[in-house]
């Protein structure tokens, strides 16, 4: 089953969804930098989408902590704190473990193969040194994993945390090698493709611990308490 087909089967994208996806990507890629002032008009121009869907996307991004709405001052991209990054990962880890356990139990063979394809793309983008391509492939992997878990409650809880993690990693990564994280995604995907619950659980813990250790180091460098 094609990746696009899996995502389309589980969720039909509205214009507001598309606006959200495009603006989120701009924020995660740091094309819209932390603290940057925004306007609805600028976001409409950047996405090519009208004001009503963009306004709905802004509300959603505000709820998820990526955009700050300040009365009489306007819209701003939220700042990123290293200490908050650590807490995001602390919350995300058990949700990822539940998500992966659900995928092992419920994903079809075709869906498990699609996850493997996603991880291959992550690895390819990492080896090419394409940061934006890597982040986009990572997003697709997360979306497919959420879809094939067939647990919308876990998916809704973890999705904004995945986005916040992706943006923080993008902001703080410095000399961090793309391939270090890509290899761990690949290991998880292989375990899922083989329907190996024990290895999938171990790979999830390894991936989340790798991200957390990185976040803690960034917080220590910044002098933030964690």
mmCIF file with all atom_site columns, C-alpha atoms in Angstrom:
data_model
loop_
_atom_site.group_PDB
_atom_site.id
_atom_site.type_symbol
_atom_site.label_atom_id
_atom_site.label_alt_id
_atom_site.label_comp_id
_atom_site.label_asym_id
_atom_site.label_entity_id
_atom_site.label_seq_id
_atom_site.pdbx_PDB_ins_code
_atom_site.Cartn_x
_atom_site.Cartn_y
_atom_site.Cartn_z
_atom_site.occupancy
_atom_site.B_iso_or_equiv
_atom_site.pdbx_formal_charge
_atom_site.auth_seq_id
_atom_site.auth_comp_id
_atom_site.auth_asym_id
_atom_site.auth_atom_id
_atom_site.pdbx_PDB_model_num
ATOM 1   C CA . UNK A 1 1   ? 0.000   0.000  0.000  1.00 0.00 ? 1   UNK A CA 1
ATOM 2   C CA . UNK A 1 2   ? 1.419   3.416  -1.009 1.00 0.00 ? 2   UNK A CA 1
ATOM 3   C CA . UNK A 1 3   ? 2.218   5.893  1.752  1.00 0.00 ? 3   UNK A CA 1
ATOM 4   C CA . UNK A 1 4   ? -0.091  8.514  0.233  1.00 0.00 ? 4   UNK A CA 1
ATOM 5   C CA . UNK A 1 5   ? -2.914  5.987  0.113  1.00 0.00 ? 5   UNK A CA 1
ATOM 6   C CA . UNK A 1 6   ? -2.481  5.130  3.802  1.00 0.00 ? 6   UNK A CA 1
ATOM 7   C CA . UNK A 1 7   ? -2.622  8.783  4.817  1.00 0.00 ? 7   UNK A CA 1
ATOM 8   C CA . UNK A 1 8   ? -5.573  9.516  2.523  1.00 0.00 ? 8   UNK A CA 1
ATOM 9   C CA . UNK A 1 9   ? -7.478  6.498  3.852  1.00 0.00 ? 9   UNK A CA 1
ATOM 10  C CA . UNK A 1 10  ? -7.110  7.582  7.457  1.00 0.00 ? 10  UNK A CA 1
ATOM 11  C CA . UNK A 1 11  ? -7.690  11.307 6.969  1.00 0.00 ? 11  UNK A CA 1
ATOM 12  C CA . UNK A 1 12  ? -9.029  13.508 4.170  1.00 0.00 ? 12  UNK A CA 1
ATOM 13  C CA . UNK A 1 13  ? -7.089  16.795 4.069  1.00 0.00 ? 13  UNK A CA 1
ATOM 14  C CA . UNK A 1 14  ? -9.179  19.981 4.140  1.00 0.00 ? 14  UNK A CA 1
ATOM 15  C CA . UNK A 1 15  ? -7.871  23.398 3.089  1.00 0.00 ? 15  UNK A CA 1
ATOM 16  C CA . UNK A 1 16  ? -7.388  24.270 6.762  1.00 0.00 ? 16  UNK A CA 1
ATOM 17  C CA . UNK A 1 17  ? -5.392  21.026 7.208  1.00 0.00 ? 17  UNK A CA 1
ATOM 18  C CA . UNK A 1 18  ? -3.243  21.925 4.216  1.00 0.00 ? 18  UNK A CA 1
ATOM 19  C CA . UNK A 1 19  ? -2.659  25.450 5.549  1.00 0.00 ? 19  UNK A CA 1
ATOM 20  C CA . UNK A 1 20  ? -1.701  23.974 8.912  1.00 0.00 ? 20  UNK A CA 1
ATOM 21  C CA . UNK A 1 21  ? 0.701   21.498 7.301  1.00 0.00 ? 21  UNK A CA 1
ATOM 22  C CA . UNK A 1 22  ? 2.422   24.169 5.190  1.00 0.00 ? 22  UNK A CA 1
ATOM 23  C CA . UNK A 1 23  ? 2.752   26.708 8.006  1.00 0.00 ? 23  UNK A CA 1
ATOM 24  C CA . UNK A 1 24  ? 3.917   24.021 10.419 1.00 0.00 ? 24  UNK A CA 1
ATOM 25  C CA . UNK A 1 25  ? 6.643   23.013 7.962  1.00 0.00 ? 25  UNK A CA 1
ATOM 26  C CA . UNK A 1 26  ? 7.798   26.630 7.641  1.00 0.00 ? 26  UNK A CA 1
ATOM 27  C CA . UNK A 1 27  ? 8.041   26.871 11.437 1.00 0.00 ? 27  UNK A CA 1
ATOM 28  C CA . UNK A 1 28  ? 9.782   23.508 11.873 1.00 0.00 ? 28  UNK A CA 1
ATOM 29  C CA . UNK A 1 29  ? 12.292  24.357 9.121  1.00 0.00 ? 29  UNK A CA 1
ATOM 30  C CA . UNK A 1 30  ? 12.913  27.717 10.833 1.00 0.00 ? 30  UNK A CA 1
ATOM 31  C CA . UNK A 1 31  ? 11.892  29.576 7.667  1.00 0.00 ? 31  UNK A CA 1
ATOM 32  C CA . UNK A 1 32  ? 9.601   31.299 10.169 1.00 0.00 ? 32  UNK A CA 1
ATOM 33  C CA . UNK A 1 33  ? 12.100  31.846 12.970 1.00 0.00 ? 33  UNK A CA 1
ATOM 34  C CA . UNK A 1 34  ? 11.341  31.811 16.715 1.00 0.00 ? 34  UNK A CA 1
ATOM 35  C CA . UNK A 1 35  ? 10.048  35.207 17.819 1.00 0.00 ? 35  UNK A CA 1
ATOM 36  C CA . UNK A 1 36  ? 9.249   36.315 14.262 1.00 0.00 ? 36  UNK A CA 1
ATOM 37  C CA . UNK A 1 37  ? 6.177   38.532 13.809 1.00 0.00 ? 37  UNK A CA 1
ATOM 38  C CA . UNK A 1 38  ? 3.525   37.151 11.439 1.00 0.00 ? 38  UNK A CA 1
ATOM 39  C CA . UNK A 1 39  ? 0.440   38.414 9.659  1.00 0.00 ? 39  UNK A CA 1
ATOM 40  C CA . UNK A 1 40  ? -2.484  36.510 8.196  1.00 0.00 ? 40  UNK A CA 1
ATOM 41  C CA . UNK A 1 41  ? -1.772  38.138 4.842  1.00 0.00 ? 41  UNK A CA 1
ATOM 42  C CA . UNK A 1 42  ? 1.831   36.961 4.788  1.00 0.00 ? 42  UNK A CA 1
ATOM 43  C CA . UNK A 1 43  ? 0.810   33.400 5.700  1.00 0.00 ? 43  UNK A CA 1
ATOM 44  C CA . UNK A 1 44  ? -1.848  33.431 2.966  1.00 0.00 ? 44  UNK A CA 1
ATOM 45  C CA . UNK A 1 45  ? 0.788   34.534 0.468  1.00 0.00 ? 45  UNK A CA 1
ATOM 46  C CA . UNK A 1 46  ? 3.309   31.932 1.600  1.00 0.00 ? 46  UNK A CA 1
ATOM 47  C CA . UNK A 1 47  ? 0.808   29.068 1.466  1.00 0.00 ? 47  UNK A CA 1
ATOM 48  C CA . UNK A 1 48  ? -1.332  30.228 -1.460 1.00 0.00 ? 48  UNK A CA 1
ATOM 49  C CA . UNK A 1 49  ? -4.436  29.601 0.662  1.00 0.00 ? 49  UNK A CA 1
ATOM 50  C CA . UNK A 1 50  ? -7.263  31.985 1.625  1.00 0.00 ? 50  UNK A CA 1
ATOM 51  C CA . UNK A 1 51  ? -7.778  33.757 4.944  1.00 0.00 ? 51  UNK A CA 1
ATOM 52  C CA . UNK A 1 52  ? -10.459 31.506 6.468  1.00 0.00 ? 52  UNK A CA 1
ATOM 53  C CA . UNK A 1 53  ? -8.456  28.235 6.269  1.00 0.00 ? 53  UNK A CA 1
ATOM 54  C CA . UNK A 1 54  ? -5.283  30.079 7.307  1.00 0.00 ? 54  UNK A CA 1
ATOM 55  C CA . UNK A 1 55  ? -7.102  31.581 10.295 1.00 0.00 ? 55  UNK A CA 1
ATOM 56  C CA . UNK A 1 56  ? -8.232  28.081 11.338 1.00 0.00 ? 56  UNK A CA 1
ATOM 57  C CA . UNK A 1 57  ? -4.646  26.832 10.984 1.00 0.00 ? 57  UNK A CA 1
ATOM 58  C CA . UNK A 1 58  ? -3.357  29.716 13.120 1.00 0.00 ? 58  UNK A CA 1
ATOM 59  C CA . UNK A 1 59  ? -5.798  28.823 15.913 1.00 0.00 ? 59  UNK A CA 1
ATOM 60  C CA . UNK A 1 60  ? -4.634  25.210 15.841 1.00 0.00 ? 60  UNK A CA 1
ATOM 61  C CA . UNK A 1 61  ? -0.960  26.196 15.805 1.00 0.00 ? 61  UNK A CA 1
ATOM 62  C CA . UNK A 1 62  ? -1.609  28.550 18.705 1.00 0.00 ? 62  UNK A CA 1
ATOM 63  C CA . UNK A 1 63  ? -3.258  25.768 20.711 1.00 0.00 ? 63  UNK A CA 1
ATOM 64  C CA . UNK A 1 64  ? -0.244  23.559 20.037 1.00 0.00 ? 64  UNK A CA 1
ATOM 65  C CA . UNK A 1 65  ? 2.199   26.251 21.148 1.00 0.00 ? 65  UNK A CA 1
ATOM 66  C CA . UNK A 1 66  ? 3.875   27.045 17.824 1.00 0.00 ? 66  UNK A CA 1
ATOM 67  C CA . UNK A 1 67  ? 2.229   30.450 17.318 1.00 0.00 ? 67  UNK A CA 1
ATOM 68  C CA . UNK A 1 68  ? 1.569   33.026 20.039 1.00 0.00 ? 68  UNK A CA 1
ATOM 69  C CA . UNK A 1 69  ? -1.416  35.363 19.646 1.00 0.00 ? 69  UNK A CA 1
ATOM 70  C CA . UNK A 1 70  ? -0.864  38.616 21.565 1.00 0.00 ? 70  UNK A CA 1
ATOM 71  C CA . UNK A 1 71  ? -3.897  40.920 21.813 1.00 0.00 ? 71  UNK A CA 1
ATOM 72  C CA . UNK A 1 72  ? -3.299  44.277 20.090 1.00 0.00 ? 72  UNK A CA 1
ATOM 73  C CA . UNK A 1 73  ? 0.230   43.171 19.143 1.00 0.00 ? 73  UNK A CA 1
ATOM 74  C CA . UNK A 1 74  ? -0.359  40.409 16.621 1.00 0.00 ? 74  UNK A CA 1
ATOM 75  C CA . UNK A 1 75  ? 0.970   36.958 15.831 1.00 0.00 ? 75  UNK A CA 1
ATOM 76  C CA . UNK A 1 76  ? 4.428   35.646 16.651 1.00 0.00 ? 76  UNK A CA 1
ATOM 77  C CA . UNK A 1 77  ? 6.280   32.377 16.205 1.00 0.00 ? 77  UNK A CA 1
ATOM 78  C CA . UNK A 1 78  ? 6.822   30.974 19.686 1.00 0.00 ? 78  UNK A CA 1
ATOM 79  C CA . UNK A 1 79  ? 10.299  30.927 21.191 1.00 0.00 ? 79  UNK A CA 1
ATOM 80  C CA . UNK A 1 80  ? 12.073  27.616 21.897 1.00 0.00 ? 80  UNK A CA 1
ATOM 81  C CA . UNK A 1 81  ? 13.502  26.830 25.320 1.00 0.00 ? 81  UNK A CA 1
ATOM 82  C CA . UNK A 1 82  ? 15.911  23.922 25.792 1.00 0.00 ? 82  UNK A CA 1
ATOM 83  C CA . UNK A 1 83  ? 14.349  23.020 29.153 1.00 0.00 ? 83  UNK A CA 1
ATOM 84  C CA . UNK A 1 84  ? 10.923  22.793 27.505 1.00 0.00 ? 84  UNK A CA 1
ATOM 85  C CA . UNK A 1 85  ? 12.413  20.549 24.801 1.00 0.00 ? 85  UNK A CA 1
ATOM 86  C CA . UNK A 1 86  ? 13.469  18.077 27.502 1.00 0.00 ? 86  UNK A CA 1
ATOM 87  C CA . UNK A 1 87  ? 9.976   18.091 29.029 1.00 0.00 ? 87  UNK A CA 1
ATOM 88  C CA . UNK A 1 88  ? 8.360   17.584 25.620 1.00 0.00 ? 88  UNK A CA 1
ATOM 89  C CA . UNK A 1 89  ? 10.459  14.459 25.091 1.00 0.00 ? 89  UNK A CA 1
ATOM 90  C CA . UNK A 1 90  ? 9.724   13.236 28.617 1.00 0.00 ? 90  UNK A CA 1
ATOM 91  C CA . UNK A 1 91  ? 6.005   13.395 27.813 1.00 0.00 ? 91  UNK A CA 1
ATOM 92  C CA . UNK A 1 92  ? 6.388   12.063 24.290 1.00 0.00 ? 92  UNK A CA 1
ATOM 93  C CA . UNK A 1 93  ? 8.322   8.878  25.175 1.00 0.00 ? 93  UNK A CA 1
ATOM 94  C CA . UNK A 1 94  ? 5.489   6.836  26.770 1.00 0.00 ? 94  UNK A CA 1
ATOM 95  C CA . UNK A 1 95  ? 3.093   7.970  24.037 1.00 0.00 ? 95  UNK A CA 1
ATOM 96  C CA . UNK A 1 96  ? 5.521   6.770  21.356 1.00 0.00 ? 96  UNK A CA 1
ATOM 97  C CA . UNK A 1 97  ? 5.811   3.444  23.146 1.00 0.00 ? 97  UNK A CA 1
ATOM 98  C CA . UNK A 1 98  ? 2.020   3.092  23.143 1.00 0.00 ? 98  UNK A CA 1
ATOM 99  C CA . UNK A 1 99  ? 1.838   4.162  19.506 1.00 0.00 ? 99  UNK A CA 1
ATOM 100 C CA . UNK A 1 100 ? 4.415   1.588  18.437 1.00 0.00 ? 100 UNK A CA 1
ATOM 101 C CA . UNK A 1 101 ? 2.780   -1.184 20.488 1.00 0.00 ? 101 UNK A CA 1
ATOM 102 C CA . UNK A 1 102 ? -0.541  -0.390 18.809 1.00 0.00 ? 102 UNK A CA 1
ATOM 103 C CA . UNK A 1 103 ? 1.082   -0.427 15.362 1.00 0.00 ? 103 UNK A CA 1
ATOM 104 C CA . UNK A 1 104 ? 2.643   -3.833 16.040 1.00 0.00 ? 104 UNK A CA 1
ATOM 105 C CA . UNK A 1 105 ? -0.759  -5.161 17.008 1.00 0.00 ? 105 UNK A CA 1
ATOM 106 C CA . UNK A 1 106 ? -2.866  -3.541 14.283 1.00 0.00 ? 106 UNK A CA 1
ATOM 107 C CA . UNK A 1 107 ? -0.805  -2.631 11.210 1.00 0.00 ? 107 UNK A CA 1
ATOM 108 C CA . UNK A 1 108 ? -1.164  -4.783 8.106  1.00 0.00 ? 108 UNK A CA 1
ATOM 109 C CA . UNK A 1 109 ? 1.844   -6.243 6.303  1.00 0.00 ? 109 UNK A CA 1
ATOM 110 C CA . UNK A 1 110 ? 1.513   -3.566 3.606  1.00 0.00 ? 110 UNK A CA 1
ATOM 111 C CA . UNK A 1 111 ? 1.382   -0.806 6.199  1.00 0.00 ? 111 UNK A CA 1
ATOM 112 C CA . UNK A 1 112 ? 4.475   -2.150 7.956  1.00 0.00 ? 112 UNK A CA 1
ATOM 113 C CA . UNK A 1 113 ? 6.279   -2.137 4.627  1.00 0.00 ? 113 UNK A CA 1
ATOM 114 C CA . UNK A 1 114 ? 5.185   1.480  4.097  1.00 0.00 ? 114 UNK A CA 1
ATOM 115 C CA . UNK A 1 115 ? 6.794   2.399  7.435  1.00 0.00 ? 115 UNK A CA 1
ATOM 116 C CA . UNK A 1 116 ? 9.971   0.735  6.237  1.00 0.00 ? 116 UNK A CA 1
ATOM 117 C CA . UNK A 1 117 ? 9.827   2.805  3.030  1.00 0.00 ? 117 UNK A CA 1
ATOM 118 C CA . UNK A 1 118 ? 9.434   5.962  5.146  1.00 0.00 ? 118 UNK A CA 1
ATOM 119 C CA . UNK A 1 119 ? 12.519  5.095  7.176  1.00 0.00 ? 119 UNK A CA 1
ATOM 120 C CA . UNK A 1 120 ? 14.503  4.364  3.987  1.00 0.00 ? 120 UNK A CA 1
ATOM 121 C CA . UNK A 1 121 ? 13.603  7.868  2.795  1.00 0.00 ? 121 UNK A CA 1
ATOM 122 C CA . UNK A 1 122 ? 14.688  9.387  6.131  1.00 0.00 ? 122 UNK A CA 1
ATOM 123 C CA . UNK A 1 123 ? 18.027  7.598  5.822  1.00 0.00 ? 123 UNK A CA 1
ATOM 124 C CA . UNK A 1 124 ? 18.463  8.677  2.198  1.00 0.00 ? 124 UNK A CA 1
ATOM 125 C CA . UNK A 1 125 ? 17.777  12.331 3.029  1.00 0.00 ? 125 UNK A CA 1
ATOM 126 C CA . UNK A 1 126 ? 20.166  12.161 5.979  1.00 0.00 ? 126 UNK A CA 1
ATOM 127 C CA . UNK A 1 127 ? 22.958  10.715 3.862  1.00 0.00 ? 127 UNK A CA 1
ATOM 128 C CA . UNK A 1 128 ? 22.333  13.406 1.243  1.00 0.00 ? 128 UNK A CA 1
ATOM 129 C CA . UNK A 1 129 ? 22.657  16.058 3.950  1.00 0.00 ? 129 UNK A CA 1
ATOM 130 C CA . UNK A 1 130 ? 19.253  17.522 3.051  1.00 0.00 ? 130 UNK A CA 1
ATOM 131 C CA . UNK A 1 131 ? 17.936  18.878 6.363  1.00 0.00 ? 131 UNK A CA 1
ATOM 132 C CA . UNK A 1 132 ? 14.555  19.992 5.043  1.00 0.00 ? 132 UNK A CA 1
ATOM 133 C CA . UNK A 1 133 ? 14.110  16.730 3.159  1.00 0.00 ? 133 UNK A CA 1
ATOM 134 C CA . UNK A 1 134 ? 15.036  14.836 6.310  1.00 0.00 ? 134 UNK A CA 1
ATOM 135 C CA . UNK A 1 135 ? 12.522  16.748 8.445  1.00 0.00 ? 135 UNK A CA 1
ATOM 136 C CA . UNK A 1 136 ? 9.807   16.241 5.840  1.00 0.00 ? 136 UNK A CA 1
ATOM 137 C CA . UNK A 1 137 ? 10.504  12.483 5.654  1.00 0.00 ? 137 UNK A CA 1
ATOM 138 C CA . UNK A 1 138 ? 10.501  12.292 9.457  1.00 0.00 ? 138 UNK A CA 1
ATOM 139 C CA . UNK A 1 139 ? 7.098   13.994 9.501  1.00 0.00 ? 139 UNK A CA 1
ATOM 140 C CA . UNK A 1 140 ? 5.698   11.468 7.004  1.00 0.00 ? 140 UNK A CA 1
ATOM 141 C CA . UNK A 1 141 ? 7.038   8.572  9.103  1.00 0.00 ? 141 UNK A CA 1
ATOM 142 C CA . UNK A 1 142 ? 5.295   9.989  12.181 1.00 0.00 ? 142 UNK A CA 1
ATOM 143 C CA . UNK A 1 143 ? 2.022   10.494 10.287 1.00 0.00 ? 143 UNK A CA 1
ATOM 144 C CA . UNK A 1 144 ? 2.026   6.962  8.900  1.00 0.00 ? 144 UNK A CA 1
ATOM 145 C CA . UNK A 1 145 ? 2.876   5.505  12.312 1.00 0.00 ? 145 UNK A CA 1
ATOM 146 C CA . UNK A 1 146 ? -0.017  7.448  13.865 1.00 0.00 ? 146 UNK A CA 1
ATOM 147 C CA . UNK A 1 147 ? -2.372  6.268  11.126 1.00 0.00 ? 147 UNK A CA 1
ATOM 148 C CA . UNK A 1 148 ? -1.508  2.562  11.289 1.00 0.00 ? 148 UNK A CA 1
ATOM 149 C CA . UNK A 1 149 ? -1.673  2.491  15.108 1.00 0.00 ? 149 UNK A CA 1
ATOM 150 C CA . UNK A 1 150 ? -5.441  2.922  14.681 1.00 0.00 ? 150 UNK A CA 1
ATOM 151 C CA . UNK A 1 151 ? -5.598  4.775  17.985 1.00 0.00 ? 151 UNK A CA 1
ATOM 152 C CA . UNK A 1 152 ? -6.739  8.341  17.227 1.00 0.00 ? 152 UNK A CA 1
ATOM 153 C CA . UNK A 1 153 ? -6.473  9.363  20.889 1.00 0.00 ? 153 UNK A CA 1
ATOM 154 C CA . UNK A 1 154 ? -2.784  8.526  21.129 1.00 0.00 ? 154 UNK A CA 1
ATOM 155 C CA . UNK A 1 155 ? -2.205  10.023 17.682 1.00 0.00 ? 155 UNK A CA 1
ATOM 156 C CA . UNK A 1 156 ? -3.847  13.347 18.627 1.00 0.00 ? 156 UNK A CA 1
ATOM 157 C CA . UNK A 1 157 ? -1.861  13.500 21.871 1.00 0.00 ? 157 UNK A CA 1
ATOM 158 C CA . UNK A 1 158 ? 1.531   12.717 20.371 1.00 0.00 ? 158 UNK A CA 1
ATOM 159 C CA . UNK A 1 159 ? 1.373   14.630 17.048 1.00 0.00 ? 159 UNK A CA 1
ATOM 160 C CA . UNK A 1 160 ? 1.996   18.148 18.451 1.00 0.00 ? 160 UNK A CA 1
ATOM 161 C CA . UNK A 1 161 ? 4.806   16.799 20.630 1.00 0.00 ? 161 UNK A CA 1
ATOM 162 C CA . UNK A 1 162 ? 6.422   15.244 17.562 1.00 0.00 ? 162 UNK A CA 1
ATOM 163 C CA . UNK A 1 163 ? 6.226   18.612 15.797 1.00 0.00 ? 163 UNK A CA 1
ATOM 164 C CA . UNK A 1 164 ? 7.664   20.516 18.762 1.00 0.00 ? 164 UNK A CA 1
ATOM 165 C CA . UNK A 1 165 ? 10.479  17.962 19.026 1.00 0.00 ? 165 UNK A CA 1
ATOM 166 C CA . UNK A 1 166 ? 11.249  18.278 15.325 1.00 0.00 ? 166 UNK A CA 1
ATOM 167 C CA . UNK A 1 167 ? 11.444  22.074 15.503 1.00 0.00 ? 167 UNK A CA 1
ATOM 168 C CA . UNK A 1 168 ? 13.599  22.091 18.648 1.00 0.00 ? 168 UNK A CA 1
ATOM 169 C CA . UNK A 1 169 ? 15.971  19.529 17.143 1.00 0.00 ? 169 UNK A CA 1
ATOM 170 C CA . UNK A 1 170 ? 16.161  21.677 14.003 1.00 0.00 ? 170 UNK A CA 1
ATOM 171 C CA . UNK A 1 171 ? 16.987  24.760 16.079 1.00 0.00 ? 171 UNK A CA 1
ATOM 172 C CA . UNK A 1 172 ? 19.568  23.207 18.395 1.00 0.00 ? 172 UNK A CA 1
ATOM 173 C CA . UNK A 1 173 ? 21.112  20.437 16.295 1.00 0.00 ? 173 UNK A CA 1
ATOM 174 C CA . UNK A 1 174 ? 24.354  22.322 15.491 1.00 0.00 ? 174 UNK A CA 1
ATOM 175 C CA . UNK A 1 175 ? 26.881  19.678 14.412 1.00 0.00 ? 175 UNK A CA 1
ATOM 176 C CA . UNK A 1 176 ? 24.542  16.787 15.245 1.00 0.00 ? 176 UNK A CA 1
ATOM 177 C CA . UNK A 1 177 ? 24.670  14.302 12.383 1.00 0.00 ? 177 UNK A CA 1
ATOM 178 C CA . UNK A 1 178 ? 21.395  13.633 10.582 1.00 0.00 ? 178 UNK A CA 1
ATOM 179 C CA . UNK A 1 179 ? 22.345  9.988  10.174 1.00 0.00 ? 179 UNK A CA 1
ATOM 180 C CA . UNK A 1 180 ? 22.559  9.387  13.950 1.00 0.00 ? 180 UNK A CA 1
ATOM 181 C CA . UNK A 1 181 ? 18.803  9.864  14.314 1.00 0.00 ? 181 UNK A CA 1
ATOM 182 C CA . UNK A 1 182 ? 17.982  8.361  10.909 1.00 0.00 ? 182 UNK A CA 1
ATOM 183 C CA . UNK A 1 183 ? 19.619  5.045  11.810 1.00 0.00 ? 183 UNK A CA 1
ATOM 184 C CA . UNK A 1 184 ? 17.438  4.762  14.915 1.00 0.00 ? 184 UNK A CA 1
ATOM 185 C CA . UNK A 1 185 ? 14.285  5.415  12.878 1.00 0.00 ? 185 UNK A CA 1
ATOM 186 C CA . UNK A 1 186 ? 15.422  2.737  10.467 1.00 0.00 ? 186 UNK A CA 1
ATOM 187 C CA . UNK A 1 187 ? 15.948  0.229  13.275 1.00 0.00 ? 187 UNK A CA 1
ATOM 188 C CA . UNK A 1 188 ? 12.421  0.910  14.569 1.00 0.00 ? 188 UNK A CA 1
ATOM 189 C CA . UNK A 1 189 ? 10.923  0.554  11.098 1.00 0.00 ? 189 UNK A CA 1
ATOM 190 C CA . UNK A 1 190 ? 12.684  -2.766 10.535 1.00 0.00 ? 190 UNK A CA 1
ATOM 191 C CA . UNK A 1 191 ? 11.287  -4.108 13.812 1.00 0.00 ? 191 UNK A CA 1
ATOM 192 C CA . UNK A 1 192 ? 7.792   -2.965 12.806 1.00 0.00 ? 192 UNK A CA 1
ATOM 193 C CA . UNK A 1 193 ? 8.176   -4.424 9.316  1.00 0.00 ? 193 UNK A CA 1
ATOM 194 C CA . UNK A 1 194 ? 9.083   -7.769 10.906 1.00 0.00 ? 194 UNK A CA 1
ATOM 195 C CA . UNK A 1 195 ? 6.219   -7.416 13.404 1.00 0.00 ? 195 UNK A CA 1
ATOM 196 C CA . UNK A 1 196 ? 8.684   -7.912 16.265 1.00 0.00 ? 196 UNK A CA 1
ATOM 197 C CA . UNK A 1 197 ? 7.098   -6.344 19.349 1.00 0.00 ? 197 UNK A CA 1
ATOM 198 C CA . UNK A 1 198 ? 10.152  -6.773 21.595 1.00 0.00 ? 198 UNK A CA 1
ATOM 199 C CA . UNK A 1 199 ? 12.600  -5.219 19.138 1.00 0.00 ? 199 UNK A CA 1
ATOM 200 C CA . UNK A 1 200 ? 10.133  -2.439 18.281 1.00 0.00 ? 200 UNK A CA 1
ATOM 201 C CA . UNK A 1 201 ? 9.804   -1.525 21.974 1.00 0.00 ? 201 UNK A CA 1
ATOM 202 C CA . UNK A 1 202 ? 13.601  -1.555 22.410 1.00 0.00 ? 202 UNK A CA 1
ATOM 203 C CA . UNK A 1 203 ? 14.093  0.556  19.266 1.00 0.00 ? 203 UNK A CA 1
ATOM 204 C CA . UNK A 1 204 ? 11.508  3.086  20.458 1.00 0.00 ? 204 UNK A CA 1
ATOM 205 C CA . UNK A 1 205 ? 13.242  3.463  23.820 1.00 0.00 ? 205 UNK A CA 1
ATOM 206 C CA . UNK A 1 206 ? 16.639  3.782  22.096 1.00 0.00 ? 206 UNK A CA 1
ATOM 207 C CA . UNK A 1 207 ? 15.347  6.462  19.716 1.00 0.00 ? 207 UNK A CA 1
ATOM 208 C CA . UNK A 1 208 ? 13.649  8.503  22.450 1.00 0.00 ? 208 UNK A CA 1
ATOM 209 C CA . UNK A 1 209 ? 16.626  8.191  24.820 1.00 0.00 ? 209 UNK A CA 1
ATOM 210 C CA . UNK A 1 210 ? 18.926  9.360  22.023 1.00 0.00 ? 210 UNK A CA 1
ATOM 211 C CA . UNK A 1 211 ? 16.775  12.465 21.490 1.00 0.00 ? 211 UNK A CA 1
ATOM 212 C CA . UNK A 1 212 ? 16.455  13.105 25.223 1.00 0.00 ? 212 UNK A CA 1
ATOM 213 C CA . UNK A 1 213 ? 20.198  12.834 25.844 1.00 0.00 ? 213 UNK A CA 1
ATOM 214 C CA . UNK A 1 214 ? 20.746  15.348 23.058 1.00 0.00 ? 214 UNK A CA 1
ATOM 215 C CA . UNK A 1 215 ? 18.133  17.718 24.523 1.00 0.00 ? 215 UNK A CA 1
ATOM 216 C CA . UNK A 1 216 ? 19.632  17.487 28.026 1.00 0.00 ? 216 UNK A CA 1
ATOM 217 C CA . UNK A 1 217 ? 23.069  18.373 26.640 1.00 0.00 ? 217 UNK A CA 1
ATOM 218 C CA . UNK A 1 218 ? 21.605  21.435 24.911 1.00 0.00 ? 218 UNK A CA 1
ATOM 219 C CA . UNK A 1 219 ? 19.882  22.512 28.127 1.00 0.00 ? 219 UNK A CA 1
ATOM 220 C CA . UNK A 1 220 ? 23.109  22.100 30.095 1.00 0.00 ? 220 UNK A CA 1
ATOM 221 C CA . UNK A 1 221 ? 24.976  24.200 27.522 1.00 0.00 ? 221 UNK A CA 1
ATOM 222 C CA . UNK A 1 222 ? 22.347  26.923 27.833 1.00 0.00 ? 222 UNK A CA 1
ATOM 223 C CA . UNK A 1 223 ? 22.488  26.759 31.631 1.00 0.00 ? 223 UNK A CA 1
ATOM 224 C CA . UNK A 1 224 ? 18.820  25.736 31.890 1.00 0.00 ? 224 UNK A CA 1
ATOM 225 C CA . UNK A 1 225 ? 17.714  23.532 34.768 1.00 0.00 ? 225 UNK A CA 1
ATOM 226 C CA . UNK A 1 226 ? 16.061  20.244 33.711 1.00 0.00 ? 226 UNK A CA 1
#
